[in-house]
Amino acid sequence: MMRRGAQQYVVARPLYSEESFAEDREKVCRPRKSMLDHVKQYFTCDAKRAKNAALSLLPIIGWMKIYQIKEWLISDIVSGVSTGLVAVLQGLAYCLLASLPPWYGLFSAFFPVVAYFFLGTSRHISVGPFPVLCLMIGSVVTRLVPDEGPPLNITGFDGLTRDEQRVLVASSVSFLAGIMQLGMGLLQVGFVVMYLSDTLVSGFTTAAAVHILVSQLKFVLGLVVPGISGPLALIYTLEIIFNNITSTNVCDVVISLVIMVVVFIVKELNDRFKSKLPVPIPIEVIMTVIACGVSYAFDFKTRYGIDVVGHIPKGYEAPMAPNLHIFQETAVEAFPMAIVGFAVAFSVAKVYSIKHDYTIDGNQELIAFGASNIFGASFKSFAASTALSRTAVQESTGGKTQVAGLLSAIIVMIVTLAIGFLLEPLPKSVLGAVVIVNLKGMLMQFKEVPYLWRRDKPDCVVWIGTCIAAILLGLDLGLAVGLGVELISVVLRAQFPRCSLLANIKGTDIYKDRKDFVDIYEPEGVKIFRMPSPIFFANIEFFRSKLVEAVGFNPLRVLRKRNKALRMIRKLLKKGDLQWTSKGFMNTSRGPIKESEDRSNMEELDLPTDFKDLPVRIDWSAELPANISVPRVDVHSLVLDFAAVSFLDISALKGLKTMLKELIRVEVEIYIVACDPYILEKLHDCCFFDDEVQPSIFYLTVHDAMLHILEKHPESEEKKSDYDKIITTVTVHHPESNLRSRDRSAPDPETRF
């Protein structure tokens, strides 16, 4: 009984099967579009659609129309200057991950930003070098142009220095990744990023952070370590570092430790007092300026042998066409770069779009990053995405639109064209230290493992599998392994769902897992089985096994036993060893009757039981003559709850029909409830129904089916007390209003049985 004063509801309606509901209620006739109609609609063009297409391809038109100069311009200028200073430093630092001369990182912090300004839909992300992407580019660069030994035989390498060859490789693979992103955007397949779950991305970026950390040790320790790519590259790199640990440059170590400690402390203070600080303290920039000055004043390069950034050419280099031979060699690596670069940028952009209440378009983002990488690679930059720390600076310092991004690119351009020479004495160990400190966020993702293990073990397996594979096999193969593990986990969840038997919650029309509640009612001879998953070729056998386990018998085995029993009864009647009397069958044989082992016509045992030529219909629940034994079936009705079944494939249809026929042939009534209309339509289209399996077995709800069963089999609940019986009407009571019911004569606002 419901609590008094609680909100209740009254419903008085007929008991509905799907057929009776369709007869009682008129449906809206909706015309179905054919594939040709969809194709025609897709390629139809009018003025409105052309305008929308132009606005979607150039999102700058949309947000520039609403740009509030007085309120936003100052904020964008402050944000642009702050982000530009960080972008200069990160461009130099992350370029070391790509195994390229540092000043090429400034190119990647300029050209892609300009293209994204016009084409991107996010107003807050800061486009430019991303450490994970830089590391993936670096593995390709060191594979084609290793530190030791001759480069790969590539057309176009002749006459180029090693650095020029590496720049050609990086720009070509970035160009190819941009083409892939642009192609996916034009084909409207931005949904592919949905296959990279947050768990997979977290495990992958954590592994990338480990790779980045190891790759920066050579700068922090002042060691000469050749770039290594491929599986187990991390292990081999650590082996070389430990073998040469005695050659560590103490000055580099001291500088790095000082930089890391100071930057870490100030960053923590920025996080703690961010509500009180007008802008975060740009500690990386400050420490870089100090390190440059100290290095220049005390001549660290000559006195202590420290490796510095060195000469930074002024201005930009002429555009360069990509190398098609490099395309062939790097196509496999370019695709994961395109996916990872877009996935990370899109996930960051989505966070800020939700925070600031505007929408972003995944397909347009693919087009924007594809065009940005193609444009940037033509001017010798490498693939761009976004870095969370740089984006956080742009947003937290008041950035409102990509005007801040454009201003940050202008700051980078000023450094490139005019004051780049001031960074020439900067020790590379400073850049390495800055990179390592900025890995904190990614490395702290290890804390997710215990949480995932407690909450969702399959997701935890995906995280650990992706992380370990990416650490040991490399980022490209690790991503592929992570995707494989993720897809396997999804398949296994769908293939082995948690099936359950439902029971009625006493006094309600609610049905829940019988294991979860105490106050339940289960009519005798009735089972309610729930399958919380689509049914398809991979799990149809699992569905069958769970259904057999739920009902407590194998219907096919029972059917065969019954047909064998009928065959034996006919044989005994024919011999005269068995006779029918008014009191039932009588055994007239003097000796014991042994069960026949006749195996002829075995296929007939799977047919429905046939009582012709017998004097009476056999009652299988009673004792059979001549000591014939047949498994007892205590279930007379089976309800299948299909509320969570979203689709059935052809294999599942065949398997389901076979199971239903087997159950019907052993006199178990089948009811399928809450079935999706499109599944019902598919069943009709596939000729699922016949003389045995009929459309009348489908009911709207579990309660409709249960009331029908109790009406048909009153003996199922006659032993129960009045309170235990299932509710047959539902009453609605609004405490502050009058009774609302079709039955105005109802005396009591709540009814229980």
mmCIF file of N, CA and C in Angstrom, residues 620-695:
data_model
loop_
_atom_site.group_PDB
_atom_site.id
_atom_site.type_symbol
_atom_site.label_atom_id
_atom_site.label_comp_id
_atom_site.label_asym_id
_atom_site.label_seq_id
_atom_site.Cartn_x
_atom_site.Cartn_y
_atom_site.Cartn_z
ATOM 1 N N TRP A 620 0.669 -34.699 -18.874
ATOM 2 C CA TRP A 620 2.096 -34.885 -18.583
ATOM 3 C C TRP A 620 2.434 -34.588 -17.124
ATOM 4 N N SER A 621 1.543 -33.918 -16.427
ATOM 5 C CA SER A 621 1.820 -33.647 -15.013
ATOM 6 C C SER A 621 1.396 -34.803 -14.113
ATOM 7 N N ALA A 622 0.632 -35.758 -14.675
ATOM 8 C CA ALA A 622 0.206 -36.922 -13.893
ATOM 9 C C ALA A 622 1.196 -38.058 -14.066
ATOM 10 N N GLU A 623 0.958 -39.148 -13.323
ATOM 11 C CA GLU A 623 1.832 -40.322 -13.426
ATOM 12 C C GLU A 623 1.546 -41.053 -14.721
ATOM 13 N N LEU A 624 2.582 -41.405 -15.468
ATOM 14 C CA LEU A 624 2.422 -42.061 -16.760
ATOM 15 C C LEU A 624 2.416 -43.579 -16.594
ATOM 16 N N PRO A 625 1.765 -44.276 -17.520
ATOM 17 C CA PRO A 625 1.677 -45.737 -17.402
ATOM 18 C C PRO A 625 3.003 -46.417 -17.717
ATOM 19 N N ALA A 626 3.097 -47.685 -17.322
ATOM 20 C CA ALA A 626 4.232 -48.557 -17.665
ATOM 21 C C ALA A 626 5.559 -47.975 -17.211
ATOM 22 N N ASN A 627 5.520 -47.224 -16.090
ATOM 23 C CA ASN A 627 6.748 -46.634 -15.526
ATOM 24 C C ASN A 627 7.504 -45.737 -16.512
ATOM 25 N N ILE A 628 6.771 -45.150 -17.427
ATOM 26 C CA ILE A 628 7.395 -44.223 -18.379
ATOM 27 C C ILE A 628 7.706 -42.914 -17.653
ATOM 28 N N SER A 629 8.925 -42.427 -17.821
ATOM 29 C CA SER A 629 9.371 -41.224 -17.121
ATOM 30 C C SER A 629 9.633 -40.094 -18.112
ATOM 31 N N VAL A 630 9.043 -38.934 -17.840
ATOM 32 C CA VAL A 630 9.239 -37.735 -18.656
ATOM 33 C C VAL A 630 9.526 -36.572 -17.705
ATOM 34 N N PRO A 631 10.513 -35.741 -17.992
ATOM 35 C CA PRO A 631 10.801 -34.600 -17.108
ATOM 36 C C PRO A 631 9.560 -33.739 -16.888
ATOM 37 N N ARG A 632 9.361 -33.348 -15.654
ATOM 38 C CA ARG A 632 8.188 -32.560 -15.284
ATOM 39 C C ARG A 632 8.424 -31.082 -15.625
ATOM 40 N N VAL A 633 7.400 -30.431 -16.151
ATOM 41 C CA VAL A 633 7.452 -29.014 -16.484
ATOM 42 C C VAL A 633 6.488 -28.281 -15.563
ATOM 43 N N ASP A 634 7.046 -27.454 -14.685
ATOM 44 C CA ASP A 634 6.226 -26.736 -13.710
ATOM 45 C C ASP A 634 5.855 -25.339 -14.174
ATOM 46 N N VAL A 635 6.304 -24.954 -15.355
ATOM 47 C CA VAL A 635 6.029 -23.615 -15.872
ATOM 48 C C VAL A 635 4.961 -23.716 -16.950
ATOM 49 N N HIS A 636 3.889 -22.935 -16.798
ATOM 50 C CA HIS A 636 2.850 -22.923 -17.841
ATOM 51 C C HIS A 636 2.866 -21.632 -18.654
ATOM 52 N N SER A 637 3.554 -20.572 -18.129
ATOM 53 C CA SER A 637 3.592 -19.300 -18.851
ATOM 54 C C SER A 637 4.972 -18.667 -18.695
ATOM 55 N N LEU A 638 5.477 -18.158 -19.802
ATOM 56 C CA LEU A 638 6.783 -17.492 -19.804
ATOM 57 C C LEU A 638 6.622 -16.117 -20.435
ATOM 58 N N VAL A 639 7.004 -15.087 -19.680
ATOM 59 C CA VAL A 639 6.946 -13.710 -20.172
ATOM 60 C C VAL A 639 8.368 -13.255 -20.485
ATOM 61 N N LEU A 640 8.586 -12.800 -21.716
ATOM 62 C CA LEU A 640 9.896 -12.291 -22.137
ATOM 63 C C LEU A 640 9.817 -10.775 -22.210
ATOM 64 N N ASP A 641 10.571 -10.109 -21.355
ATOM 65 C CA ASP A 641 10.593 -8.648 -21.328
ATOM 66 C C ASP A 641 11.632 -8.150 -22.333
ATOM 67 N N PHE A 642 11.144 -7.567 -23.440
ATOM 68 C CA PHE A 642 12.022 -7.091 -24.514
ATOM 69 C C PHE A 642 12.182 -5.571 -24.475
ATOM 70 N N ALA A 643 11.953 -4.955 -23.325
ATOM 71 C CA ALA A 643 12.033 -3.494 -23.247
ATOM 72 C C ALA A 643 13.423 -2.975 -23.586
ATOM 73 N N ALA A 644 14.476 -3.750 -23.252
ATOM 74 C CA ALA A 644 15.856 -3.304 -23.491
ATOM 75 C C ALA A 644 16.451 -3.896 -24.765
ATOM 76 N N VAL A 645 15.662 -4.629 -25.537
ATOM 77 C CA VAL A 645 16.158 -5.236 -26.784
ATOM 78 C C VAL A 645 15.972 -4.221 -27.899
ATOM 79 N N SER A 646 17.063 -3.677 -28.397
ATOM 80 C CA SER A 646 16.980 -2.604 -29.391
ATOM 81 C C SER A 646 16.950 -3.114 -30.825
ATOM 82 N N PHE A 647 17.484 -4.308 -31.067
ATOM 83 C CA PHE A 647 17.404 -4.860 -32.415
ATOM 84 C C PHE A 647 17.610 -6.368 -32.376
ATOM 85 N N LEU A 648 17.140 -7.014 -33.449
ATOM 86 C CA LEU A 648 17.344 -8.448 -33.673
ATOM 87 C C LEU A 648 17.888 -8.612 -35.081
ATOM 88 N N ASP A 649 18.915 -9.414 -35.251
ATOM 89 C CA ASP A 649 19.371 -9.689 -36.613
ATOM 90 C C ASP A 649 18.744 -11.001 -37.099
ATOM 91 N N ILE A 650 19.054 -11.381 -38.333
ATOM 92 C CA ILE A 650 18.422 -12.553 -38.942
ATOM 93 C C ILE A 650 18.755 -13.824 -38.166
ATOM 94 N N SER A 651 20.007 -13.966 -37.742
ATOM 95 C CA SER A 651 20.392 -15.150 -36.967
ATOM 96 C C SER A 651 19.601 -15.224 -35.663
ATOM 97 N N ALA A 652 19.413 -14.065 -35.018
ATOM 98 C CA ALA A 652 18.659 -14.041 -33.773
ATOM 99 C C ALA A 652 17.188 -14.369 -34.018
ATOM 100 N N LEU A 653 16.643 -13.891 -35.143
ATOM 101 C CA LEU A 653 15.250 -14.202 -35.460
ATOM 102 C C LEU A 653 15.039 -15.703 -35.600
ATOM 103 N N LYS A 654 15.954 -16.350 -36.312
ATOM 104 C CA LYS A 654 15.832 -17.800 -36.501
ATOM 105 C C LYS A 654 15.965 -18.537 -35.169
ATOM 106 N N GLY A 655 16.969 -18.150 -34.372
ATOM 107 C CA GLY A 655 17.167 -18.797 -33.083
ATOM 108 C C GLY A 655 16.008 -18.563 -32.135
ATOM 109 N N LEU A 656 15.469 -17.324 -32.130
ATOM 110 C CA LEU A 656 14.345 -17.007 -31.250
ATOM 111 C C LEU A 656 13.112 -17.810 -31.642
ATOM 112 N N LYS A 657 12.844 -17.894 -32.930
ATOM 113 C CA LYS A 657 11.663 -18.644 -33.387
ATOM 114 C C LYS A 657 11.777 -20.116 -33.023
ATOM 115 N N THR A 658 12.981 -20.671 -33.169
ATOM 116 C CA THR A 658 13.189 -22.076 -32.805
ATOM 117 C C THR A 658 12.920 -22.283 -31.317
ATOM 118 N N MET A 659 13.432 -21.388 -30.473
ATOM 119 C CA MET A 659 13.213 -21.512 -29.026
ATOM 120 C C MET A 659 11.735 -21.395 -28.671
ATOM 121 N N LEU A 660 11.053 -20.419 -29.283
ATOM 122 C CA LEU A 660 9.639 -20.241 -28.978
ATOM 123 C C LEU A 660 8.830 -21.468 -29.378
ATOM 124 N N LYS A 661 9.153 -22.036 -30.527
ATOM 125 C CA LYS A 661 8.432 -23.236 -30.964
ATOM 126 C C LYS A 661 8.658 -24.403 -30.008
ATOM 127 N N GLU A 662 9.897 -24.565 -29.558
ATOM 128 C CA GLU A 662 10.182 -25.650 -28.619
ATOM 129 C C GLU A 662 9.378 -25.480 -27.334
ATOM 130 N N LEU A 663 9.292 -24.243 -26.830
ATOM 131 C CA LEU A 663 8.534 -23.996 -25.601
ATOM 132 C C LEU A 663 7.042 -24.191 -25.814
ATOM 133 N N ILE A 664 6.545 -23.701 -26.948
ATOM 134 C CA ILE A 664 5.114 -23.859 -27.238
ATOM 135 C C ILE A 664 4.755 -25.331 -27.371
ATOM 136 N N ARG A 665 5.656 -26.124 -27.939
ATOM 137 C CA ARG A 665 5.372 -27.548 -28.153
ATOM 138 C C ARG A 665 5.378 -28.356 -26.864
ATOM 139 N N VAL A 666 5.953 -27.793 -25.796
ATOM 140 C CA VAL A 666 5.865 -28.468 -24.494
ATOM 141 C C VAL A 666 4.826 -27.770 -23.622
ATOM 142 N N GLU A 667 3.885 -27.063 -24.293
ATOM 143 C CA GLU A 667 2.704 -26.484 -23.652
ATOM 144 C C GLU A 667 3.052 -25.352 -22.675
ATOM 145 N N VAL A 668 4.066 -24.571 -23.012
ATOM 146 C CA VAL A 668 4.379 -23.358 -22.268
ATOM 147 C C VAL A 668 3.891 -22.167 -23.096
ATOM 148 N N GLU A 669 3.031 -21.366 -22.514
ATOM 149 C CA GLU A 669 2.511 -20.193 -23.208
ATOM 150 C C GLU A 669 3.559 -19.079 -23.175
ATOM 151 N N ILE A 670 3.757 -18.444 -24.320
ATOM 152 C CA ILE A 670 4.786 -17.416 -24.456
ATOM 153 C C ILE A 670 4.123 -16.051 -24.583
ATOM 154 N N TYR A 671 4.678 -15.062 -23.871
ATOM 155 C CA TYR A 671 4.230 -13.677 -23.970
ATOM 156 C C TYR A 671 5.471 -12.800 -24.084
ATOM 157 N N ILE A 672 5.524 -11.989 -25.126
ATOM 158 C CA ILE A 672 6.635 -11.047 -25.315
ATOM 159 C C ILE A 672 6.090 -9.647 -25.096
ATOM 160 N N VAL A 673 6.734 -8.892 -24.209
ATOM 161 C CA VAL A 673 6.187 -7.596 -23.799
ATOM 162 C C VAL A 673 7.173 -6.464 -24.084
ATOM 163 N N ALA A 674 6.618 -5.251 -24.230
ATOM 164 C CA ALA A 674 7.399 -4.012 -24.408
ATOM 165 C C ALA A 674 8.354 -4.098 -25.590
ATOM 166 N N CYS A 675 7.913 -4.743 -26.642
ATOM 167 C CA CYS A 675 8.774 -4.903 -27.823
ATOM 168 C C CYS A 675 8.757 -3.624 -28.658
ATOM 169 N N ASP A 676 9.912 -3.239 -29.147
ATOM 170 C CA ASP A 676 10.022 -2.038 -29.969
ATOM 171 C C ASP A 676 9.191 -2.189 -31.251
ATOM 172 N N PRO A 677 8.452 -1.150 -31.655
ATOM 173 C CA PRO A 677 7.618 -1.261 -32.865
ATOM 174 C C PRO A 677 8.398 -1.626 -34.117
ATOM 175 N N TYR A 678 9.639 -1.152 -34.206
ATOM 176 C CA TYR A 678 10.425 -1.458 -35.400
ATOM 177 C C TYR A 678 10.843 -2.937 -35.416
ATOM 178 N N ILE A 679 11.035 -3.519 -34.231
ATOM 179 C CA ILE A 679 11.317 -4.956 -34.181
ATOM 180 C C ILE A 679 10.084 -5.738 -34.597
ATOM 181 N N LEU A 680 8.906 -5.314 -34.116
ATOM 182 C CA LEU A 680 7.665 -5.979 -34.522
ATOM 183 C C LEU A 680 7.477 -5.904 -36.038
ATOM 184 N N GLU A 681 7.759 -4.731 -36.594
ATOM 185 C CA GLU A 681 7.634 -4.573 -38.039
ATOM 186 C C GLU A 681 8.603 -5.497 -38.776
ATOM 187 N N LYS A 682 9.805 -5.611 -38.232
ATOM 188 C CA LYS A 682 10.787 -6.498 -38.852
ATOM 189 C C LYS A 682 10.343 -7.954 -38.764
ATOM 190 N N LEU A 683 9.737 -8.337 -37.658
ATOM 191 C CA LEU A 683 9.249 -9.715 -37.516
ATOM 192 C C LEU A 683 8.199 -10.021 -38.573
ATOM 193 N N HIS A 684 7.301 -9.069 -38.824
ATOM 194 C CA HIS A 684 6.292 -9.280 -39.862
ATOM 195 C C HIS A 684 6.938 -9.362 -41.241
ATOM 196 N N ASP A 685 7.900 -8.467 -41.496
ATOM 197 C CA ASP A 685 8.558 -8.456 -42.809
ATOM 198 C C ASP A 685 9.337 -9.741 -43.070
ATOM 199 N N CYS A 686 9.876 -10.339 -42.003
ATOM 200 C CA CYS A 686 10.702 -11.552 -42.156
ATOM 201 C C CYS A 686 9.887 -12.834 -42.023
ATOM 202 N N CYS A 687 8.544 -12.721 -42.071
ATOM 203 C CA CYS A 687 7.673 -13.909 -41.989
ATOM 204 C C CYS A 687 7.962 -14.724 -40.732
ATOM 205 N N PHE A 688 8.058 -14.031 -39.615
ATOM 206 C CA PHE A 688 8.376 -14.687 -38.350
ATOM 207 C C PHE A 688 7.205 -15.512 -37.832
ATOM 208 N N PHE A 689 5.995 -15.075 -38.130
ATOM 209 C CA PHE A 689 4.812 -15.696 -37.544
ATOM 210 C C PHE A 689 4.287 -16.833 -38.415
ATOM 211 N N ASP A 690 3.721 -17.836 -37.759
ATOM 212 C CA ASP A 690 3.094 -18.972 -38.436
ATOM 213 C C ASP A 690 1.977 -19.496 -37.542
ATOM 214 N N ASP A 691 1.566 -20.757 -37.749
ATOM 215 C CA ASP A 691 0.460 -21.317 -36.969
ATOM 216 C C ASP A 691 0.816 -21.493 -35.500
ATOM 217 N N GLU A 692 2.097 -21.659 -35.197
ATOM 218 C CA GLU A 692 2.500 -21.867 -33.804
ATOM 219 C C GLU A 692 2.861 -20.551 -33.121
ATOM 220 N N VAL A 693 3.735 -19.767 -33.754
ATOM 221 C CA VAL A 693 4.142 -18.463 -33.210
ATOM 222 C C VAL A 693 3.267 -17.403 -33.851
ATOM 223 N N GLN A 694 2.399 -16.799 -33.056
ATOM 224 C CA GLN A 694 1.406 -15.870 -33.590
ATOM 225 C C GLN A 694 1.607 -14.463 -33.016
ATOM 226 N N PRO A 695 1.140 -13.453 -33.729
ATOM 227 C CA PRO A 695 1.296 -12.071 -33.229
ATOM 228 C C PRO A 695 0.588 -11.808 -31.904
#
